[in-house]
PDB file of C-alpha atoms in Angstrom:
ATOM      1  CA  UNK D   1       0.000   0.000   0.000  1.00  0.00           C
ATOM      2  CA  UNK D   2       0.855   3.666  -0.973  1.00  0.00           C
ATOM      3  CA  UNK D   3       2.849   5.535   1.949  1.00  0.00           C
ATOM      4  CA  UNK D   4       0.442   8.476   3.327  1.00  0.00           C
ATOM      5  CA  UNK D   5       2.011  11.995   5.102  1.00  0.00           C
ATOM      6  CA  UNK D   6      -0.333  13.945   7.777  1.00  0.00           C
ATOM      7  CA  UNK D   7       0.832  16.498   9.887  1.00  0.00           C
ATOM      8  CA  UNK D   8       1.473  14.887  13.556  1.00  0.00           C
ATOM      9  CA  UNK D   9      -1.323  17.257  15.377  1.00  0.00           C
ATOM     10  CA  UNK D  10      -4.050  20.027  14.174  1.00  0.00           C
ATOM     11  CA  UNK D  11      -5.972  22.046  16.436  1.00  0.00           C
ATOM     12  CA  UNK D  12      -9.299  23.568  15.804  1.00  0.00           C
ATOM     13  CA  UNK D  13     -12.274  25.454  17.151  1.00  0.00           C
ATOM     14  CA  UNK D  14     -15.621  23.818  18.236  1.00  0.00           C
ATOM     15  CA  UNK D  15     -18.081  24.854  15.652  1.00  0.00           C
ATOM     16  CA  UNK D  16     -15.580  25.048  12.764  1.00  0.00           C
ATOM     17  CA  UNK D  17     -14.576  23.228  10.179  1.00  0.00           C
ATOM     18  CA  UNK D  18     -11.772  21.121  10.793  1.00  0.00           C
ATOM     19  CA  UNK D  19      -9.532  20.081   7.903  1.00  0.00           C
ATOM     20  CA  UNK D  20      -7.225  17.158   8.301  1.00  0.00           C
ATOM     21  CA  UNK D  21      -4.462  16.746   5.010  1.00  0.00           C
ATOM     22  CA  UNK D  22      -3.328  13.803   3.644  1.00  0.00           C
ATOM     23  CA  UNK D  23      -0.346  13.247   1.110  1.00  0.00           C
ATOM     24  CA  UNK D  24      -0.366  10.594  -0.888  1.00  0.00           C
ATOM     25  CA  UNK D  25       2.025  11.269  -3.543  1.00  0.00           C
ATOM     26  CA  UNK D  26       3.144   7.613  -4.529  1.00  0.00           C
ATOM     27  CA  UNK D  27      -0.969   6.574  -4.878  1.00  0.00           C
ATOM     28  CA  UNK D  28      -1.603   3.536  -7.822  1.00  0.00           C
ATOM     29  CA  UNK D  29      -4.595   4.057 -10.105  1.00  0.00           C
ATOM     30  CA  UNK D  30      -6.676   0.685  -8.401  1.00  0.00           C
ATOM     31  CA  UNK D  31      -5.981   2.185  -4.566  1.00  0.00           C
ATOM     32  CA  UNK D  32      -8.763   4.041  -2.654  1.00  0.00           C
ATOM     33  CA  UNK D  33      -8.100   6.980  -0.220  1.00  0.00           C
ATOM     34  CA  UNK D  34      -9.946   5.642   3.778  1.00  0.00           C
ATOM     35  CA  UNK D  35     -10.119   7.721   6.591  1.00  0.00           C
ATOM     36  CA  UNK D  36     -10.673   6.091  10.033  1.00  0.00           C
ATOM     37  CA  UNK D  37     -10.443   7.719  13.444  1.00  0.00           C
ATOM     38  CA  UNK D  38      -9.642   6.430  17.256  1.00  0.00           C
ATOM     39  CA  UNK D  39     -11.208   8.263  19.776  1.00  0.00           C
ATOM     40  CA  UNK D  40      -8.885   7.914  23.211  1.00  0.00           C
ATOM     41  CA  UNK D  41      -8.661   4.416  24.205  1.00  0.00           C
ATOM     42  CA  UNK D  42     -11.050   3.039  21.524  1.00  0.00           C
ATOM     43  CA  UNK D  43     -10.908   0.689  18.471  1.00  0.00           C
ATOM     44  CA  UNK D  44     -10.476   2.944  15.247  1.00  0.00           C
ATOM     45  CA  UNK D  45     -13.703   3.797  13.986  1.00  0.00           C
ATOM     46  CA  UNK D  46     -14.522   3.653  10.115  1.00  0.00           C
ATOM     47  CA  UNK D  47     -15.309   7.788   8.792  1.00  0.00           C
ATOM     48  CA  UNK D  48     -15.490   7.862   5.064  1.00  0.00           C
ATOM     49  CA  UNK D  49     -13.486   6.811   2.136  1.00  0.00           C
ATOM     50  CA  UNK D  50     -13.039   7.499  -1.782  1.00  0.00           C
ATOM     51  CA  UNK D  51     -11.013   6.786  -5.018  1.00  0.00           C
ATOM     52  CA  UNK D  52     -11.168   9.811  -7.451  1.00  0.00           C
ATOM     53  CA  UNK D  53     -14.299  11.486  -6.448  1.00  0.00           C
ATOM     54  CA  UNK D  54     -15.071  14.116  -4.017  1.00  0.00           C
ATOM     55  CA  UNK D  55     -17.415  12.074  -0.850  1.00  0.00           C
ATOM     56  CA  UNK D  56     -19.605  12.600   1.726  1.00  0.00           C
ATOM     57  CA  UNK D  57     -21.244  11.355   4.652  1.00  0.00           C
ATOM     58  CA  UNK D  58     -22.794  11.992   7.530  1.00  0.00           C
ATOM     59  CA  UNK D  59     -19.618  12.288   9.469  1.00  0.00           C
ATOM     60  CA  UNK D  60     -17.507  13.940   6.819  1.00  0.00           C
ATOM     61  CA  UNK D  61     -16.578  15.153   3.561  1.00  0.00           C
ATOM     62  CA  UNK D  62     -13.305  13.641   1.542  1.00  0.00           C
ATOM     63  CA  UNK D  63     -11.903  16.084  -1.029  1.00  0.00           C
ATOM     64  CA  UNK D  64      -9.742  14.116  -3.365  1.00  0.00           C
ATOM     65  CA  UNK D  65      -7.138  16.371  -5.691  1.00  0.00           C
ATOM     66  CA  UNK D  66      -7.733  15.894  -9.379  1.00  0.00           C
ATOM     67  CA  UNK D  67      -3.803  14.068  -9.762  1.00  0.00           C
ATOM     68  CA  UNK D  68      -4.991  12.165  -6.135  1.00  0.00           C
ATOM     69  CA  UNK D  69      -1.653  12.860  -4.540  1.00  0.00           C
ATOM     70  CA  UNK D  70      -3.440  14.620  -1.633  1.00  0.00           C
ATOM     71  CA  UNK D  71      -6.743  14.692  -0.119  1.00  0.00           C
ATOM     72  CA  UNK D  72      -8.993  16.459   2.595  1.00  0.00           C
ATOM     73  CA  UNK D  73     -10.610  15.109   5.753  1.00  0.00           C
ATOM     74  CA  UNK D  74     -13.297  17.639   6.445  1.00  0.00           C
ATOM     75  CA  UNK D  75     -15.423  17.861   9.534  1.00  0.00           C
ATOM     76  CA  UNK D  76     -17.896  20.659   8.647  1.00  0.00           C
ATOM     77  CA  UNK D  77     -18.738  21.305  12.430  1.00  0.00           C
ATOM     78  CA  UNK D  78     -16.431  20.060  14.753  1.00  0.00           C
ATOM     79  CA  UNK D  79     -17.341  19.376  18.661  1.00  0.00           C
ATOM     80  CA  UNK D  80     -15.514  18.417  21.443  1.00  0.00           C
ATOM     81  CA  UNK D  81     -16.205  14.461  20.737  1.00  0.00           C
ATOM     82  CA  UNK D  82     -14.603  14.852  17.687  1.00  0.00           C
ATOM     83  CA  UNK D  83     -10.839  15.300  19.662  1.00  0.00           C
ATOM     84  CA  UNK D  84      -9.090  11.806  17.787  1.00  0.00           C
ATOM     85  CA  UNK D  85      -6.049  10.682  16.125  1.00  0.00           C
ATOM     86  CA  UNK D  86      -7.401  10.244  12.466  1.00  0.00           C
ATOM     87  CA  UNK D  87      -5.585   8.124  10.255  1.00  0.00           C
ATOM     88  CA  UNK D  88      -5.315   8.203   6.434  1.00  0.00           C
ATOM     89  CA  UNK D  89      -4.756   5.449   4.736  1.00  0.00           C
ATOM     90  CA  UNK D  90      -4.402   3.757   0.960  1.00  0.00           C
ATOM     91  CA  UNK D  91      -5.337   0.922   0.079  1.00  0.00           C
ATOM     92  CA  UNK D  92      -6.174  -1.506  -3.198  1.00  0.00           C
ATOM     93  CA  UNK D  93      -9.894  -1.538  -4.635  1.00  0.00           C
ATOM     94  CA  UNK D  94     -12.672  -2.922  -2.121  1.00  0.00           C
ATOM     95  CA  UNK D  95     -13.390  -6.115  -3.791  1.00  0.00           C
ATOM     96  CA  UNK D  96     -10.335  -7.362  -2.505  1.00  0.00           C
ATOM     97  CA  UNK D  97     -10.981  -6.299   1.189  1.00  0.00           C
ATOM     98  CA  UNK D  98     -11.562 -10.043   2.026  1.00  0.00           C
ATOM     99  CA  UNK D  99      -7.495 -10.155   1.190  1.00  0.00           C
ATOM    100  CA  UNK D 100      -6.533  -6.630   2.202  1.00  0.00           C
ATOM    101  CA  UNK D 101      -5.194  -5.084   5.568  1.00  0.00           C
ATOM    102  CA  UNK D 102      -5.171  -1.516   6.511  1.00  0.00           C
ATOM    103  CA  UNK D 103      -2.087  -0.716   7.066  1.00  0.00           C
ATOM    104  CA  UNK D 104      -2.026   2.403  10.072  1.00  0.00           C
ATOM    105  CA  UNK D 105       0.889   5.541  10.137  1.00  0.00           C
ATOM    106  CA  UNK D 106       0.950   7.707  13.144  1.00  0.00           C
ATOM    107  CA  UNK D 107      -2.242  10.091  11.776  1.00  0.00           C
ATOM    108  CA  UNK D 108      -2.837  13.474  12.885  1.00  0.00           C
ATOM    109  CA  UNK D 109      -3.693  14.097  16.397  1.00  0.00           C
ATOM    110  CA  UNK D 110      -6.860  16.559  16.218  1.00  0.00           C
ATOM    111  CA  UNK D 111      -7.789  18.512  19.369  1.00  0.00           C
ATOM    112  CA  UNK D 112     -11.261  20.785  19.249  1.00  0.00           C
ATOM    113  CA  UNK D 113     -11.083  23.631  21.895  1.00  0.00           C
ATOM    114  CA  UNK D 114     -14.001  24.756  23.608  1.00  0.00           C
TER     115      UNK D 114
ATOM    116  CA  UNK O   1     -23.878  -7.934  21.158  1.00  0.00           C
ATOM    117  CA  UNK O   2     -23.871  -5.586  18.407  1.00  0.00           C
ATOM    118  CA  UNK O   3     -20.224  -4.831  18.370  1.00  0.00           C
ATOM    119  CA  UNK O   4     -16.867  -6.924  17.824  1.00  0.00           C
ATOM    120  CA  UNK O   5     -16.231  -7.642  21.823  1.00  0.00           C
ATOM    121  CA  UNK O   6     -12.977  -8.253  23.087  1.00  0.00           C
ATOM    122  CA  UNK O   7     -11.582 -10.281  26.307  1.00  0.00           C
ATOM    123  CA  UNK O   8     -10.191  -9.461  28.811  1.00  0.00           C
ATOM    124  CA  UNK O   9     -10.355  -5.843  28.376  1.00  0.00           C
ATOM    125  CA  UNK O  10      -6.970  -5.598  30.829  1.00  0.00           C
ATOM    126  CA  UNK O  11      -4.219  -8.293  31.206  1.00  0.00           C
ATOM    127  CA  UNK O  12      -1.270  -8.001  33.463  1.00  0.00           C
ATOM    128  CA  UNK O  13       0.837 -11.112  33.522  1.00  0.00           C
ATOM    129  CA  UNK O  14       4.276 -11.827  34.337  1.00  0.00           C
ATOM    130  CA  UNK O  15       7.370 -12.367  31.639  1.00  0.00           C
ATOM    131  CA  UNK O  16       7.694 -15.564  30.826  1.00  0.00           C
ATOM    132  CA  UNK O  17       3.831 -16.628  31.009  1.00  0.00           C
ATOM    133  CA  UNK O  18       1.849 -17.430  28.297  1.00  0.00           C
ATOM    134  CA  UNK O  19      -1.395 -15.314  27.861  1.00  0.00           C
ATOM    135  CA  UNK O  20      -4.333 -16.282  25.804  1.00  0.00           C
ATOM    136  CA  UNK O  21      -6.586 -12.773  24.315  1.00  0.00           C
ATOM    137  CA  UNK O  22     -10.201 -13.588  23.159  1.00  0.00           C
ATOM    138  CA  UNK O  23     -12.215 -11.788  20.219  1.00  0.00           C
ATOM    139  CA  UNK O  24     -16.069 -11.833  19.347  1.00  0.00           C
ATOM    140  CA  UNK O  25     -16.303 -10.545  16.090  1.00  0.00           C
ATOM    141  CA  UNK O  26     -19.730  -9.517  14.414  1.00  0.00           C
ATOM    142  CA  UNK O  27     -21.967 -12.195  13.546  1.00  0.00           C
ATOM    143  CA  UNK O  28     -21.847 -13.526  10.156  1.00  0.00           C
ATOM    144  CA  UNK O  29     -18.513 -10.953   9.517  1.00  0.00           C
ATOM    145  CA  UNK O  30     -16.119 -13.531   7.950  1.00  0.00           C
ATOM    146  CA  UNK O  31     -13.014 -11.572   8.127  1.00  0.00           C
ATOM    147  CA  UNK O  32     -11.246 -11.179  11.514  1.00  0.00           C
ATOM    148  CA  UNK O  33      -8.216  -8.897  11.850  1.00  0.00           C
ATOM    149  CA  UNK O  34      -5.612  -8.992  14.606  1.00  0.00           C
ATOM    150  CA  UNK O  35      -3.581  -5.900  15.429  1.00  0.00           C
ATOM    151  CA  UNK O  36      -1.459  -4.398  17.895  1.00  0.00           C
ATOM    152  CA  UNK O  37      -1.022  -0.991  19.422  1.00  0.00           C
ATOM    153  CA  UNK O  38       1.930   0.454  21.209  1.00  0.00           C
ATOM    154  CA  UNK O  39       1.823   3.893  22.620  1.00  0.00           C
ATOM    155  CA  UNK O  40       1.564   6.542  20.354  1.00  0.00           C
ATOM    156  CA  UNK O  41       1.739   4.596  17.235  1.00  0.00           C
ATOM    157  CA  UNK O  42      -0.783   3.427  14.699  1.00  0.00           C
ATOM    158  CA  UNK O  43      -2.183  -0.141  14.975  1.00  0.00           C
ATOM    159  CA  UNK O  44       0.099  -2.487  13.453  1.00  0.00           C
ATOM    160  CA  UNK O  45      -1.228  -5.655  11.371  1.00  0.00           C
ATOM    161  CA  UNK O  46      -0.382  -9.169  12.923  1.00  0.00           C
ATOM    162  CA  UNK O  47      -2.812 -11.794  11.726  1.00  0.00           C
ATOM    163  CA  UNK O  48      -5.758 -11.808   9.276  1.00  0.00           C
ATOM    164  CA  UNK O  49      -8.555 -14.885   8.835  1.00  0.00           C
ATOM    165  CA  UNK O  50     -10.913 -15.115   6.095  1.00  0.00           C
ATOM    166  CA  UNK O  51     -13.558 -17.803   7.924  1.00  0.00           C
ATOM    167  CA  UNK O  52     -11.311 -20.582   9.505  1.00  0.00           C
ATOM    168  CA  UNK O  53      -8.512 -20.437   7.673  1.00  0.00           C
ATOM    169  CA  UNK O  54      -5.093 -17.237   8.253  1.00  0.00           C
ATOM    170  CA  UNK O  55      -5.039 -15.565   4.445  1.00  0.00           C
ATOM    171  CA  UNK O  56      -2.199 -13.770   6.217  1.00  0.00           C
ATOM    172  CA  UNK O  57      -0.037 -13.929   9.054  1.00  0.00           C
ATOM    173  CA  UNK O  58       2.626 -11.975   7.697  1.00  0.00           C
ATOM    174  CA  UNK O  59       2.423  -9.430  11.201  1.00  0.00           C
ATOM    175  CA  UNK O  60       2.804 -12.480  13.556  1.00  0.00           C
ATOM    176  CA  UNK O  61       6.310 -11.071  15.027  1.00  0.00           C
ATOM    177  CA  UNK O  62       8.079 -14.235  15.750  1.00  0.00           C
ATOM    178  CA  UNK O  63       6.893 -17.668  16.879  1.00  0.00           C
ATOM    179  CA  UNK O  64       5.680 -16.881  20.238  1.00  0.00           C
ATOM    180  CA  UNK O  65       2.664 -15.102  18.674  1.00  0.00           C
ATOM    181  CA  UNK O  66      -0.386 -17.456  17.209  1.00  0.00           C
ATOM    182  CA  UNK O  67      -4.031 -17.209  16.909  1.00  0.00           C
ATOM    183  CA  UNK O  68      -6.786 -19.568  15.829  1.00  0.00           C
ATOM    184  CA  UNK O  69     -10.251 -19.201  14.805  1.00  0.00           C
ATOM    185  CA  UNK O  70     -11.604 -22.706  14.830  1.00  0.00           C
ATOM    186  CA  UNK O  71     -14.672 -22.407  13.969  1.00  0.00           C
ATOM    187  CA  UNK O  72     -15.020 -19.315  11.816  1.00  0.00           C
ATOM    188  CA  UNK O  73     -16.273 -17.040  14.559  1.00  0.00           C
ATOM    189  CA  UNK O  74     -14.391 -16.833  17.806  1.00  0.00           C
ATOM    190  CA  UNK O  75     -10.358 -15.818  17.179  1.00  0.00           C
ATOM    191  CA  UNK O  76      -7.907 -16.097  20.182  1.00  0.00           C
ATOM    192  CA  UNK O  77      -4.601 -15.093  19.725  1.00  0.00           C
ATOM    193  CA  UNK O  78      -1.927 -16.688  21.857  1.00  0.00           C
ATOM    194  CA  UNK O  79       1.233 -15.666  23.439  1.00  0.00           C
ATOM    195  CA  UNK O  80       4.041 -18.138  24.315  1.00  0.00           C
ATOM    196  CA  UNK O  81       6.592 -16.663  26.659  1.00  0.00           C
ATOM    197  CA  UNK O  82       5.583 -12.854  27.438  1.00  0.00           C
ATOM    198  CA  UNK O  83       8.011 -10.500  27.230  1.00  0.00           C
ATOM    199  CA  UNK O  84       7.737  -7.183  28.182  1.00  0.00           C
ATOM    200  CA  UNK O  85       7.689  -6.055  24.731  1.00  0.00           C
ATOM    201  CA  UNK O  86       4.735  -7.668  23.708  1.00  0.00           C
ATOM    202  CA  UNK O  87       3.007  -4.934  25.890  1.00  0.00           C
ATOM    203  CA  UNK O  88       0.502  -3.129  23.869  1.00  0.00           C
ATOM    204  CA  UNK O  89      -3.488  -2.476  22.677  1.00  0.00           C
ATOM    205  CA  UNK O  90      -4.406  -5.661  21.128  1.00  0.00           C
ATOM    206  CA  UNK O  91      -7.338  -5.020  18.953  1.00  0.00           C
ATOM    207  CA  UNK O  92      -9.389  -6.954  16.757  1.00  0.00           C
ATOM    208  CA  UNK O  93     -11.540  -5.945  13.970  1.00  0.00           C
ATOM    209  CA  UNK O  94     -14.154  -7.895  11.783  1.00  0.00           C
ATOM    210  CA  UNK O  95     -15.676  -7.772   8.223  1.00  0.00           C
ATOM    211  CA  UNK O  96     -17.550  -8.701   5.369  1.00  0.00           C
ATOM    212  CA  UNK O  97     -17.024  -8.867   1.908  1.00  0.00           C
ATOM    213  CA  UNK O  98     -20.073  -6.794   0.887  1.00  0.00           C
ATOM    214  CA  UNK O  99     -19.620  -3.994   3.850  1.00  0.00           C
ATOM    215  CA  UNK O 100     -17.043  -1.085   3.012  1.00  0.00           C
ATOM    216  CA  UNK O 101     -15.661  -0.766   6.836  1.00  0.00           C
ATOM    217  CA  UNK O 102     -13.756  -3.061   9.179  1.00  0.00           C
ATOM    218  CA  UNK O 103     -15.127  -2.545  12.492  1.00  0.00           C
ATOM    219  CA  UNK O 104     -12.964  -2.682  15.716  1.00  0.00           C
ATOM    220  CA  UNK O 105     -13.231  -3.529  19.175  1.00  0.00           C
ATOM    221  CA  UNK O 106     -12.035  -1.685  22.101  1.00  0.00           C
ATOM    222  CA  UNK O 107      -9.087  -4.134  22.670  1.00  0.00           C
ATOM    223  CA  UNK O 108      -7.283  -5.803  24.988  1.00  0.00           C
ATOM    224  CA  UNK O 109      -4.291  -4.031  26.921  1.00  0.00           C
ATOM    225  CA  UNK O 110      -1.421  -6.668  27.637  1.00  0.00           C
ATOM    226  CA  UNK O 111       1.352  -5.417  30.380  1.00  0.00           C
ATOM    227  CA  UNK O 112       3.944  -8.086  31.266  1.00  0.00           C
ATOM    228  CA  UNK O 113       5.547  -6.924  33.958  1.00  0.00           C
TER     229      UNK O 113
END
């Protein structure tokens, strides 16, 4: 899987939008772009995830760039339950999940402040 | 339950003893995931099952680490010979083919002391 670069922590405002970066310069045409955040001392938790196309959900929105070497974590409103490490990841089309790991970096710590 | 459920949710146990770390994934999710967690890191892939069978143990560190998943459901992943090292988050996350997520427990923390 394609090597992903976040910035180790963000802060952000409750009641913004808070937007999380992703690199992902090394990305192969069949590989999808999945975001999945661990709230403190949970399992990682499953937020959105894309391959060319810009997404969203009712947790987020997922900007992809047009050349997909980078892409956008966006939480339009963020609250205080929203403070996670969120992870980017790549990974190879879904049909071969049953044969596919996600493979974790450090993410980007993301605090909200009251 | 609803969720995958993991057990014992805390494990202290001296080096040297063998520990045995229990996972209930979804029902009817065919894909069970073991990974481990040291502080401040990312989860790290040990083990993966699709049904009975490990499609890939390629994380297993050495040969002290094993898990089994007899009967397609219940995974337990054993630990020969704790060492201090081997202290960490050990989580486990389930799937199907035809749903887009992997879902995760809360996981297990291991200290060998």
């Amino acid at each position: 899987d394609a090597k992903t670069t976040q910035p180790t922590s963000m802060d952000c405002a409750e009641g913004r939008a808070a937007n999380l970066p992703c690199n992902h310069s090394t990305i192969s045409g069949n590989e999808y772009v999945y975001w999945y955040r661990q709230i403190h001392s949970q399992g990682p938790q499953y937020i959105i995830h894309g391959l060319k196309n810009n997404e969203t959900n009712e947790m987020a929105s997922l900007i992809i760039t047009e050349d997909r070497k980078s892409s956008t974590l966006i939480l339009p409103h963020a609250t205080l339950r929203d403070t996670a490490v969120y992870y980017c990841i790549v990974r190879v089309a879904w049909a071969n999940f049953g044969n596919e790991k996600l493979t974790f970096g450090t993410g980007t710590r993301l605090t909200i402040i009251p | 339950g609803a969720g995958v459920s993991q057990t014992p949710s805390n494990k202290v146990t001296e080096k040297g003893k063998y520990v045995e770390l229990r996972c209930d994934p979804i029902s009817g999710h065919t894909a069970l995931y073991w990974y481990r967690q040291s502080l401040g890191q990312g989860p790290e892939f040990l083990i993966y099952f699709q049904g009975t069978g490990a499609a890939d143990d390629s994380g297993l560190p050495n040969d002290r680490f094993f898990a089994v998943r007899p009967e397609g459901s219940v995974s337990t992943l054993k630990i020969q010979r704790t060492e201090r090292g081997d202290s960490a988050v050990y989580l486990c996350a389930s799937g199907r083919l035809d749903v887009t997520e992997a879902f995760f427990g809360q996981g297990t923390r291991l200290t060998v002391v």
